[in-house]
Short mmCIF file of C-alpha atoms in Angstrom, two decimals:
data_model
loop_
_atom_site.label_atom_id
_atom_site.label_comp_id
_atom_site.label_asym_id
_atom_site.label_seq_id
_atom_site.Cartn_x
_atom_site.Cartn_y
_atom_site.Cartn_z
CA UNK A 1 148.91 -57.91 53.34
CA UNK A 2 147.45 -54.44 53.82
CA UNK A 3 147.25 -52.66 50.49
CA UNK A 4 147.97 -55.56 48.17
CA UNK A 5 145.55 -58.39 48.97
CA UNK A 6 144.97 -59.37 45.35
CA UNK A 7 148.71 -59.42 44.62
CA UNK A 8 149.28 -61.68 47.61
CA UNK A 9 146.48 -63.99 46.49
CA UNK A 10 147.81 -64.06 42.94
CA UNK A 11 151.31 -64.88 44.13
CA UNK A 12 150.00 -67.57 46.47
CA UNK A 13 148.19 -69.51 43.75
CA UNK A 14 149.85 -69.12 40.33
CA UNK A 15 152.70 -71.59 40.04
CA UNK A 16 153.35 -75.27 39.39
CA UNK A 17 149.69 -76.09 38.83
CA UNK A 18 149.17 -74.13 35.65
CA UNK A 19 152.68 -74.49 34.23
CA UNK A 20 153.08 -78.24 34.76
CA UNK A 21 149.79 -79.95 35.52
CA UNK A 22 148.08 -78.39 32.50
CA UNK A 23 150.38 -80.16 30.08
CA UNK A 24 150.30 -83.44 31.99
CA UNK A 25 146.49 -83.55 32.20
CA UNK A 26 145.88 -82.31 28.65
CA UNK A 27 148.19 -84.98 27.29
CA UNK A 28 146.96 -87.97 29.31
CA UNK A 29 143.42 -87.30 30.59
CA UNK A 30 141.47 -84.41 29.04
CA UNK A 31 142.93 -83.40 25.67
CA UNK A 32 141.76 -79.95 24.44
CA UNK A 33 138.88 -80.19 26.94
CA UNK A 34 141.40 -79.33 29.65
CA UNK A 35 139.80 -75.88 29.58
CA UNK A 36 136.56 -77.47 30.83
CA UNK A 37 138.56 -79.16 33.60
CA UNK A 38 139.72 -75.75 34.79
CA UNK A 39 136.17 -74.42 34.60
CA UNK A 40 134.88 -77.33 36.73
CA UNK A 41 137.66 -77.10 39.31
CA UNK A 42 137.39 -73.29 39.30
CA UNK A 43 133.68 -73.42 40.16
CA UNK A 44 134.34 -75.85 43.01
CA UNK A 45 137.26 -73.73 44.26
CA UNK A 46 135.16 -70.56 44.15
CA UNK A 47 132.47 -72.19 46.29
CA UNK A 48 135.19 -73.07 48.80
CA UNK A 49 136.54 -69.52 48.65
CA UNK A 50 133.12 -68.18 49.67
CA UNK A 51 133.27 -70.32 52.81
CA UNK A 52 136.85 -69.31 53.57
CA UNK A 53 136.02 -65.64 53.13
CA UNK A 54 133.20 -65.65 55.69
CA UNK A 55 135.37 -67.44 58.24
CA UNK A 56 138.37 -65.17 57.63
CA UNK A 57 136.26 -62.02 58.03
CA UNK A 58 134.22 -63.23 61.02
CA UNK A 59 137.14 -64.96 62.80
CA UNK A 60 140.29 -63.04 61.73
CA UNK A 61 142.84 -65.25 63.48
CA UNK A 62 145.96 -67.07 62.32
CA UNK A 63 145.55 -70.76 61.64
CA UNK A 64 143.14 -70.67 58.70
CA UNK A 65 141.00 -73.76 58.23
CA UNK A 66 142.48 -75.50 61.28
CA UNK A 67 141.41 -72.67 63.60
CA UNK A 68 137.95 -72.43 62.04
CA UNK A 69 137.27 -76.16 62.26
CA UNK A 70 138.53 -76.34 65.84
CA UNK A 71 136.04 -73.65 66.83
CA UNK A 72 133.06 -75.10 64.95
CA UNK A 73 133.59 -78.89 64.85
CA UNK A 74 135.85 -79.61 67.81
CA UNK A 75 139.29 -81.11 68.42
CA UNK A 76 138.93 -84.38 66.50
CA UNK A 77 137.77 -82.78 63.23
CA UNK A 78 140.42 -80.11 63.69
CA UNK A 79 143.13 -82.74 64.21
CA UNK A 80 142.20 -84.71 61.08
CA UNK A 81 142.19 -81.46 59.16
CA UNK A 82 145.49 -80.45 60.74
CA UNK A 83 147.01 -83.72 59.59
CA UNK A 84 145.75 -83.11 56.06
CA UNK A 85 147.02 -79.53 56.16
CA UNK A 86 150.50 -80.76 57.07
CA UNK A 87 150.23 -83.49 54.42
CA UNK A 88 149.10 -80.95 51.84
CA UNK A 89 151.94 -78.61 52.78
CA UNK A 90 154.60 -81.31 52.60
CA UNK A 91 153.37 -82.93 49.38
CA UNK A 92 152.55 -79.58 47.76
CA UNK A 93 156.03 -78.20 48.35
CA UNK A 94 157.55 -81.41 47.00
CA UNK A 95 155.38 -81.24 43.86
CA UNK A 96 156.31 -77.62 43.15
CA UNK A 97 160.01 -78.39 43.65
CA UNK A 98 159.84 -81.32 41.19
CA UNK A 99 158.15 -79.04 38.68
CA UNK A 100 160.85 -76.43 39.23
CA UNK A 101 163.48 -78.93 38.09
CA UNK A 102 161.58 -79.71 34.88
CA UNK A 103 161.41 -76.07 33.80
CA UNK A 104 164.98 -75.41 34.86
CA UNK A 105 166.22 -78.16 32.53
CA UNK A 106 164.00 -76.72 29.78
CA UNK A 107 165.75 -73.39 30.27
CA UNK A 108 169.06 -75.20 29.72
CA UNK A 109 167.79 -76.85 26.49
CA UNK A 110 167.94 -80.30 28.03
CA UNK A 111 165.48 -83.14 28.56
CA UNK A 112 163.35 -82.59 31.71
CA UNK A 113 164.79 -85.71 33.36
CA UNK A 114 168.40 -85.15 32.33
CA UNK A 115 169.43 -83.64 35.68
CA UNK A 116 167.68 -86.32 37.70
CA UNK A 117 169.43 -89.49 38.85
CA UNK A 118 168.03 -92.62 37.18
CA UNK A 119 167.68 -95.68 39.43
CA UNK A 120 166.11 -99.15 39.34
CA UNK A 121 163.36 -98.30 41.84
CA UNK A 122 159.69 -98.78 40.90
CA UNK A 123 158.00 -96.38 38.48
CA UNK A 124 157.12 -92.99 39.92
CA UNK A 125 160.00 -93.22 42.41
CA UNK A 126 162.95 -94.05 40.16
CA UNK A 127 164.07 -90.52 39.22
CA UNK A 128 165.94 -88.90 42.10
CA UNK A 129 165.85 -85.10 42.12
CA UNK A 130 168.68 -83.35 44.05
CA UNK A 131 167.82 -79.98 42.47
CA UNK A 132 164.34 -80.08 44.01
CA UNK A 133 165.94 -80.68 47.41
CA UNK A 134 168.25 -77.69 46.94
CA UNK A 135 165.37 -75.41 45.89
CA UNK A 136 163.34 -76.38 48.96
CA UNK A 137 166.33 -75.78 51.21
CA UNK A 138 166.87 -72.28 49.79
CA UNK A 139 163.17 -71.36 50.09
CA UNK A 140 163.06 -72.56 53.71
CA UNK A 141 166.23 -70.63 54.56
CA UNK A 142 164.83 -67.38 53.15
CA UNK A 143 161.56 -67.89 55.04
CA UNK A 144 163.47 -68.51 58.28
CA UNK A 145 165.58 -65.38 57.89
CA UNK A 146 162.81 -62.80 57.61
CA UNK A 147 159.08 -62.63 56.90
CA UNK A 148 159.51 -59.13 55.48
CA UNK A 149 162.03 -60.32 52.90
CA UNK A 150 159.70 -63.14 51.89
CA UNK A 151 156.82 -60.70 51.37
CA UNK A 152 159.04 -58.41 49.26
CA UNK A 153 160.21 -61.33 47.12
CA UNK A 154 156.59 -62.42 46.70
CA UNK A 155 155.52 -59.00 45.44
CA UNK A 156 158.47 -58.68 43.02
CA UNK A 157 158.12 -62.20 41.62
CA UNK A 158 154.36 -61.77 41.24
CA UNK A 159 154.85 -58.71 39.03
CA UNK A 160 157.27 -60.63 36.81
CA UNK A 161 155.02 -63.68 36.78
CA UNK A 162 152.00 -61.61 35.73
CA UNK A 163 153.91 -60.19 32.78
CA UNK A 164 154.96 -63.67 31.63
CA UNK A 165 151.44 -65.07 31.98
CA UNK A 166 150.05 -62.22 29.86
CA UNK A 167 152.78 -62.86 27.29
CA UNK A 168 151.88 -66.56 27.11
CA UNK A 169 148.21 -65.76 26.52
CA UNK A 170 148.73 -63.00 23.93
CA UNK A 171 151.63 -64.58 22.01
CA UNK A 172 150.06 -68.02 22.27
CA UNK A 173 146.76 -66.96 20.73
CA UNK A 174 148.71 -65.28 17.92
CA UNK A 175 149.95 -68.78 16.97
CA UNK A 176 146.76 -70.67 17.80
CA UNK A 177 144.84 -72.92 15.39
CA UNK A 178 141.26 -73.99 15.98
CA UNK A 179 141.99 -77.24 14.14
CA UNK A 180 144.11 -78.34 17.11
CA UNK A 181 140.95 -78.48 19.24
CA UNK A 182 139.74 -81.50 17.29
CA UNK A 183 138.99 -84.02 18.73
CA UNK A 184 137.83 -81.96 21.70
CA UNK A 185 136.97 -84.84 24.07
CA UNK A 186 139.41 -87.64 23.19
CA UNK A 187 139.13 -89.18 26.68
CA UNK A 188 135.44 -88.50 27.21
CA UNK A 189 133.69 -86.67 30.04
CA UNK A 190 135.39 -88.97 32.56
CA UNK A 191 138.77 -87.62 31.51
CA UNK A 192 137.57 -84.03 31.96
CA UNK A 193 136.60 -84.58 35.59
CA UNK A 194 139.65 -86.71 36.36
CA UNK A 195 141.82 -83.85 35.10
CA UNK A 196 139.66 -81.36 37.04
CA UNK A 197 140.39 -83.23 40.26
CA UNK A 198 144.13 -83.15 39.56
CA UNK A 199 144.38 -79.50 38.46
CA UNK A 200 142.41 -78.49 41.56
CA UNK A 201 145.88 -78.38 43.12
CA UNK A 202 146.47 -75.25 41.02
CA UNK A 203 143.86 -73.35 43.06
CA UNK A 204 145.07 -74.45 46.49
CA UNK A 205 147.24 -71.50 47.53
CA UNK A 206 144.42 -69.12 48.41
CA UNK A 207 144.27 -70.53 51.95
CA UNK A 208 147.51 -68.66 52.64
CA UNK A 209 145.53 -65.39 52.62
CA UNK A 210 143.25 -66.67 55.37
CA UNK A 211 146.27 -67.56 57.52
CA UNK A 212 147.36 -63.90 57.43
CA UNK A 213 143.98 -62.55 58.58
CA UNK A 214 145.41 -61.26 61.89
CA UNK A 215 147.91 -59.07 60.05
CA UNK A 216 145.52 -57.25 57.73
CA UNK A 217 144.80 -53.61 58.48
CA UNK A 218 141.15 -53.97 57.50
CA UNK A 219 140.09 -57.67 57.40
CA UNK A 220 136.47 -56.92 56.44
CA UNK A 221 137.72 -55.25 53.25
CA UNK A 222 141.09 -56.84 52.49
CA UNK A 223 140.12 -60.50 52.96
CA UNK A 224 137.10 -60.53 50.56
CA UNK A 225 139.09 -58.56 47.99
CA UNK A 226 142.12 -60.80 48.36
CA UNK A 227 140.22 -64.09 48.21
CA UNK A 228 137.31 -63.43 45.85
CA UNK A 229 139.14 -60.91 43.69
CA UNK A 230 142.28 -62.96 43.13
CA UNK A 231 140.35 -66.22 42.64
CA UNK A 232 138.08 -64.68 39.99
CA UNK A 233 141.05 -63.33 38.05
CA UNK A 234 143.03 -66.55 38.40
CA UNK A 235 140.15 -68.73 37.19
CA UNK A 236 139.87 -66.69 33.99
CA UNK A 237 143.65 -66.77 33.49
CA UNK A 238 143.82 -70.53 34.00
CA UNK A 239 141.07 -71.14 31.45
CA UNK A 240 142.77 -68.88 28.90
CA UNK A 241 146.16 -70.53 29.43
CA UNK A 242 144.66 -74.01 29.13
CA UNK A 243 142.86 -73.01 25.93
CA UNK A 244 145.91 -71.40 24.35
CA UNK A 245 148.07 -74.46 25.06
CA UNK A 246 145.52 -76.72 23.38
CA UNK A 247 145.29 -74.43 20.34
CA UNK A 248 149.04 -74.06 19.81
CA UNK A 249 149.56 -77.78 19.08
CA UNK A 250 147.77 -81.11 19.02
CA UNK A 251 147.24 -82.55 22.47
CA UNK A 252 149.32 -85.58 21.47
CA UNK A 253 152.32 -83.26 20.94
CA UNK A 254 152.07 -81.51 24.32
CA UNK A 255 155.10 -82.07 26.52
CA UNK A 256 153.85 -83.20 29.97
CA UNK A 257 156.88 -81.80 31.83
CA UNK A 258 157.49 -78.32 30.40
CA UNK A 259 154.37 -77.83 28.29
CA UNK A 260 154.45 -74.09 27.58
CA UNK A 261 158.16 -73.82 26.84
CA UNK A 262 158.04 -76.68 24.36
CA UNK A 263 154.82 -75.33 22.81
CA UNK A 264 156.51 -72.04 21.88
CA UNK A 265 159.49 -73.93 20.50
CA UNK A 266 157.15 -76.03 18.34
CA UNK A 267 155.53 -72.94 16.78
CA UNK A 268 158.92 -71.45 15.86
CA UNK A 269 159.38 -69.06 18.81
CA UNK A 270 162.39 -70.69 20.43
CA UNK A 271 163.44 -67.43 22.09
CA UNK A 272 160.08 -67.35 23.87
CA UNK A 273 160.79 -70.80 25.27
CA UNK A 274 163.42 -69.31 27.56
CA UNK A 275 161.20 -66.42 28.60
CA UNK A 276 158.35 -68.76 29.50
CA UNK A 277 160.65 -71.16 31.36
CA UNK A 278 162.06 -68.24 33.35
CA UNK A 279 158.54 -67.01 34.12
CA UNK A 280 157.47 -70.47 35.24
CA UNK A 281 160.49 -70.66 37.54
CA UNK A 282 159.62 -67.25 38.97
CA UNK A 283 156.05 -68.37 39.58
CA UNK A 284 157.03 -71.61 41.27
CA UNK A 285 159.66 -69.86 43.37
CA UNK A 286 156.98 -67.44 44.56
CA UNK A 287 154.65 -70.29 45.46
CA UNK A 288 157.43 -71.99 47.44
CA UNK A 289 158.28 -68.82 49.35
CA UNK A 290 154.69 -67.80 50.10
CA UNK A 291 153.75 -71.40 50.80
CA UNK A 292 156.61 -71.83 53.26
CA UNK A 293 155.51 -68.67 55.06
CA UNK A 294 151.86 -69.77 55.29
CA UNK A 295 152.71 -73.37 56.19
CA UNK A 296 154.91 -72.26 59.08
CA UNK A 297 152.03 -70.17 60.45
CA UNK A 298 149.70 -73.14 60.18
CA UNK A 299 152.15 -75.44 61.93
CA UNK A 300 152.78 -72.93 64.71
CA UNK A 301 149.06 -72.58 65.37
CA UNK A 302 148.59 -76.36 65.44
CA UNK A 303 151.53 -76.75 67.84
CA UNK A 304 150.08 -74.11 70.17
CA UNK A 305 147.01 -76.33 70.45
CA UNK A 306 149.32 -79.20 71.52
CA UNK A 307 148.06 -81.44 68.69
CA UNK A 308 151.69 -81.72 67.70
CA UNK A 309 154.61 -81.10 70.10
CA UNK A 310 154.60 -77.43 71.25
CA UNK A 311 158.32 -77.28 70.42
CA UNK A 312 157.23 -76.52 66.84
CA UNK A 313 155.51 -73.32 68.01
CA UNK A 314 158.75 -71.72 69.22
CA UNK A 315 159.78 -68.49 67.50
CA UNK A 316 163.47 -67.65 67.11
CA UNK A 317 164.34 -64.57 69.23
CA UNK A 318 166.58 -62.98 66.58
CA UNK A 319 164.71 -63.59 63.32
CA UNK A 320 161.20 -63.60 64.80
CA UNK A 321 160.30 -66.57 62.59
CA UNK A 322 159.09 -70.09 63.51
CA UNK A 323 162.21 -71.98 62.46
CA UNK A 324 161.16 -75.33 63.95
CA UNK A 325 157.79 -75.23 62.20
CA UNK A 326 159.47 -74.37 58.91
CA UNK A 327 161.85 -77.32 59.23
CA UNK A 328 158.95 -79.67 60.04
CA UNK A 329 157.58 -79.02 56.56
CA UNK A 330 160.84 -78.51 54.67
CA UNK A 331 162.67 -81.70 55.70
CA UNK A 332 159.99 -84.28 54.76
CA UNK A 333 159.15 -82.23 51.65
CA UNK A 334 162.75 -82.52 50.53
CA UNK A 335 162.79 -86.29 51.14
CA UNK A 336 159.56 -86.82 49.17
CA UNK A 337 160.66 -84.49 46.35
CA UNK A 338 163.90 -86.42 46.04
CA UNK A 339 162.09 -89.70 45.26
CA UNK A 340 158.50 -89.09 44.04
CA UNK A 341 157.35 -87.97 40.58
CA UNK A 342 154.85 -85.15 40.04
CA UNK A 343 151.94 -87.37 38.94
CA UNK A 344 152.20 -89.45 42.14
CA UNK A 345 152.29 -86.30 44.27
CA UNK A 346 149.49 -84.45 42.46
CA UNK A 347 146.83 -87.12 42.98
CA UNK A 348 147.54 -87.45 46.72
CA UNK A 349 147.68 -83.68 47.10
CA UNK A 350 144.32 -83.23 45.36
CA UNK A 351 142.56 -85.73 47.65
CA UNK A 352 143.90 -83.95 50.72
CA UNK A 353 142.99 -80.49 49.41
CA UNK A 354 139.47 -81.51 48.41
CA UNK A 355 138.89 -83.12 51.82
CA UNK A 356 139.92 -79.95 53.67
CA UNK A 357 137.67 -77.75 51.53
CA UNK A 358 134.75 -80.14 52.00
CA UNK A 359 135.19 -79.94 55.78
CA UNK A 360 135.21 -76.14 55.58
CA UNK A 361 131.79 -76.16 53.91
CA UNK A 362 130.44 -78.49 56.62
CA UNK A 363 131.85 -76.18 59.30
CA UNK A 364 130.17 -73.16 57.72
CA UNK A 365 126.76 -74.84 57.84
CA UNK A 366 127.35 -75.77 61.48
CA UNK A 367 128.37 -72.19 62.27
CA UNK A 368 125.24 -70.73 60.67
CA UNK A 369 122.74 -73.18 62.17
CA UNK A 370 124.17 -74.16 65.56
CA UNK A 371 125.21 -72.16 68.62
CA UNK A 372 126.13 -74.09 71.75
CA UNK A 373 123.64 -73.76 74.64
CA UNK A 374 121.28 -71.73 72.45
CA UNK A 375 120.19 -74.03 69.62
CA UNK A 376 117.47 -76.48 70.77
CA UNK A 377 118.56 -80.13 70.84
CA UNK A 378 115.85 -81.08 68.35
CA UNK A 379 117.27 -78.58 65.85
CA UNK A 380 120.78 -79.93 66.42
CA UNK A 381 119.49 -83.44 65.68
CA UNK A 382 117.81 -82.20 62.49
CA UNK A 383 121.02 -80.47 61.40
CA UNK A 384 123.06 -83.64 61.93
CA UNK A 385 120.54 -85.74 59.98
CA UNK A 386 120.39 -83.29 57.06
CA UNK A 387 124.20 -83.01 56.95
CA UNK A 388 124.53 -86.80 56.90
CA UNK A 389 122.03 -86.95 54.02
CA UNK A 390 124.01 -84.32 52.07
CA UNK A 391 127.36 -86.03 52.65
CA UNK A 392 126.07 -89.57 52.06
CA UNK A 393 124.24 -88.64 48.85
CA UNK A 394 127.32 -86.77 47.59
CA UNK A 395 129.49 -89.81 48.35
CA UNK A 396 126.98 -92.03 46.56
CA UNK A 397 127.05 -89.84 43.46
CA UNK A 398 130.85 -89.74 43.57
CA UNK A 399 131.15 -93.53 43.97
CA UNK A 400 128.63 -94.14 41.20
CA UNK A 401 130.65 -91.90 38.89
CA UNK A 402 133.99 -93.34 39.95
CA UNK A 403 132.85 -96.90 39.25
CA UNK A 404 131.96 -95.84 35.67
CA UNK A 405 128.42 -97.25 35.92
CA UNK A 406 126.49 -96.17 32.82
CA UNK A 407 122.99 -96.57 34.27
CA UNK A 408 121.24 -93.38 35.45
CA UNK A 409 119.28 -95.12 38.23
CA UNK A 410 121.85 -94.38 40.92
CA UNK A 411 121.89 -90.66 40.12
CA UNK A 412 118.08 -90.63 40.22
CA UNK A 413 118.39 -91.60 43.89
CA UNK A 414 121.49 -89.72 45.10
CA UNK A 415 120.87 -86.31 43.49
CA UNK A 416 117.28 -85.93 44.84
CA UNK A 417 118.57 -87.01 48.26
CA UNK A 418 121.15 -84.21 48.18
CA UNK A 419 118.42 -81.76 47.19
CA UNK A 420 116.20 -83.10 50.00
CA UNK A 421 118.94 -82.70 52.62
CA UNK A 422 119.73 -79.14 51.55
CA UNK A 423 116.06 -78.19 51.36
CA UNK A 424 115.56 -79.61 54.84
CA UNK A 425 118.16 -77.23 56.28
CA UNK A 426 116.73 -74.27 54.36
CA UNK A 427 113.10 -74.91 55.36
CA UNK A 428 113.15 -76.50 58.80
CA UNK A 429 116.13 -74.82 60.51
CA UNK A 430 116.42 -71.12 61.40
CA UNK A 431 119.87 -69.57 61.08
CA UNK A 432 121.46 -68.96 64.48
CA UNK A 433 124.13 -66.54 63.30
CA UNK A 434 124.05 -63.64 60.85
CA UNK A 435 127.45 -62.46 59.56
CA UNK A 436 128.22 -58.94 60.76
CA UNK A 437 130.22 -57.80 57.74
CA UNK A 438 130.37 -60.35 54.92
CA UNK A 439 128.63 -63.69 54.51
CA UNK A 440 128.27 -66.51 52.00
CA UNK A 441 125.22 -65.89 49.79
CA UNK A 442 122.45 -68.45 49.28
CA UNK A 443 123.09 -70.44 52.45
CA UNK A 444 122.64 -73.44 52.74
CA UNK A 445 122.79 -73.99 48.95
CA UNK A 446 126.32 -72.72 48.25
CA UNK A 447 128.01 -74.61 51.12
CA UNK A 448 126.00 -77.76 50.34
CA UNK A 449 127.00 -77.51 46.68
CA UNK A 450 130.62 -77.06 47.77
CA UNK A 451 130.39 -80.32 49.75
CA UNK A 452 128.91 -82.12 46.75
CA UNK A 453 131.41 -80.83 44.17
CA UNK A 454 134.47 -81.50 46.33
CA UNK A 455 133.35 -85.06 47.09
CA UNK A 456 132.48 -85.62 43.42
CA UNK A 457 135.94 -84.53 42.29
CA UNK A 458 137.50 -86.81 44.91
CA UNK A 459 135.61 -89.70 43.30
CA UNK A 460 137.13 -88.81 39.92
CA UNK A 461 140.62 -89.68 41.14
CA UNK A 462 142.05 -93.16 40.81
CA UNK A 463 142.10 -95.86 43.47
CA UNK A 464 145.84 -95.39 44.08
CA UNK A 465 145.25 -91.87 45.36
CA UNK A 466 142.67 -93.12 47.87
CA UNK A 467 144.94 -95.94 49.04
CA UNK A 468 147.74 -93.45 49.78
CA UNK A 469 145.23 -91.10 51.44
CA UNK A 470 143.83 -93.95 53.57
CA UNK A 471 147.32 -94.94 54.73
CA UNK A 472 148.09 -91.36 55.74
CA UNK A 473 144.73 -91.08 57.54
CA UNK A 474 145.38 -94.28 59.53
CA UNK A 475 148.76 -92.91 60.61
CA UNK A 476 147.04 -89.68 61.73
CA UNK A 477 144.44 -91.60 63.73
CA UNK A 478 147.08 -93.73 65.46
CA UNK A 479 149.01 -90.61 66.43
CA UNK A 480 145.82 -88.93 67.68
CA UNK A 481 144.78 -91.89 69.85
CA UNK A 482 148.18 -92.36 71.50
CA UNK A 483 149.49 -88.78 71.61
CA UNK A 484 147.26 -85.99 70.29
CA UNK A 485 144.16 -86.89 72.33
CA UNK A 486 146.07 -86.91 75.62
CA UNK A 487 147.92 -83.69 74.82
CA UNK A 488 144.75 -81.78 73.96
CA UNK A 489 142.99 -83.18 77.06
CA UNK A 490 145.88 -82.10 79.29
CA UNK A 491 145.86 -78.64 77.74
CA UNK A 492 142.10 -78.27 78.21
CA UNK A 493 142.44 -79.44 81.84
CA UNK A 494 145.20 -76.90 82.48
CA UNK A 495 143.06 -74.13 80.99
CA UNK A 496 140.14 -75.10 83.25
CA UNK A 497 142.41 -75.08 86.32
CA UNK A 498 143.80 -71.68 85.33
CA UNK A 499 140.31 -70.24 84.87
CA UNK A 500 139.18 -71.76 88.17
CA UNK A 501 142.20 -70.33 90.01
CA UNK A 502 141.61 -66.94 88.42
CA UNK A 503 137.95 -67.04 89.46
CA UNK A 504 138.82 -67.96 93.07
CA UNK A 505 141.36 -65.14 93.25
CA UNK A 506 138.82 -62.61 92.00
CA UNK A 507 136.24 -63.85 94.53
CA UNK A 508 138.73 -63.45 97.39
CA UNK A 509 139.58 -59.93 96.26
CA UNK A 510 135.89 -59.01 96.14
CA UNK A 511 135.32 -60.42 99.65
CA UNK A 512 138.34 -58.56 101.00
CA UNK A 513 136.88 -55.36 99.61
CA UNK A 514 138.20 -51.84 100.11
#
């Protein structure tokens, strides 16, 4: 990452989210207020980035959120997060690949679904996508050949993508009409937050920077610049692109599959349609390549902890890349991309992403206020109680909002409870750790607010997303009980025996003396 942390962050994030989800959510959930959805999700993402940055600077190891949670919250929390990381990786790659097909057909002047195979399966699963499978296979192959080639492709594609994004903003505003912003809230405030929860997916790639912390020349400088710098720029760009799309045409005319290409065609710039489609393809290709690289690192780190079979941690002797880990993500991604539509994938992906970021905020509070064998037990008990109050009150607010209850009584209870829990940590608990280089400001308020916003956005998603998430979680728990728990226990036991043997050997050498 070295000298180009912001470029890496930009390439990791910009992709399917902005080019596809913007049109889908503006058309069906938010209308012109889609710009507010990006503001809301951007604020929540930035709070999460603060937490990631402190962890990445203080613990510059590969593994990202999985490694951080394993250190701070233990094996079980790390395993649940690991399962969600793998789920996010698989579903995210599938979603980007489906979006790639839509813009590719737009480039060919065809209907977005014209190259998909129509079947009689249920809605959301009835359009088979062989092109998405091919794109995923190519991305995985490149990632398995060489990390260096992937990084070079990322840098090149990011430059091209940046130019196209700037073109969309400048040329789009030249054809913008303020009259298209009326009505601004056709689906109400509920639609704004529902769209915010979905487009949160567009911010998810920044975790790939944290996974490369070990490889940075100067983590204390490069990681904050890469995470905070790129996320600040990207949030502004997303808001501008959402606004320009809404001003170029009425929200009812926005194409949900290839929104920006069709928008330029509708304002009489058909030649720009091809340029934008090509730029979108470049952006999504970059996300697939960088994502495959980061996902393989994640999977390798998880496998080294024996939470999944260690076979996935093997590195090929010739290419120096984790081929098995790459295939673990690529194969199920291809199967899901072949059957599932983007809207089905996006909601499940958002729940998983929001859950991981919420857990990161919890872990940061634990890191700041608890040190094993140093923190008094009474302070640990206080921390647990205050964290439970924060999480429970946030869940209450989220549930109250999700049930569309118009009365304010529930909020009058849950919001003060959140404030009480956060104040309790700030007033009654001394911080046990002070970051050496860079730390989250306004602790515990920023991490607590991150917990609340992530849980609130989760509540804005539909019931179907939670049902799918619950099914995946049950599968993870079953695997953990029958396989993961025993594997991690055996590994811990082996480590203890190794340390004991090492200690005995050292004692014997000391007794033998010179």
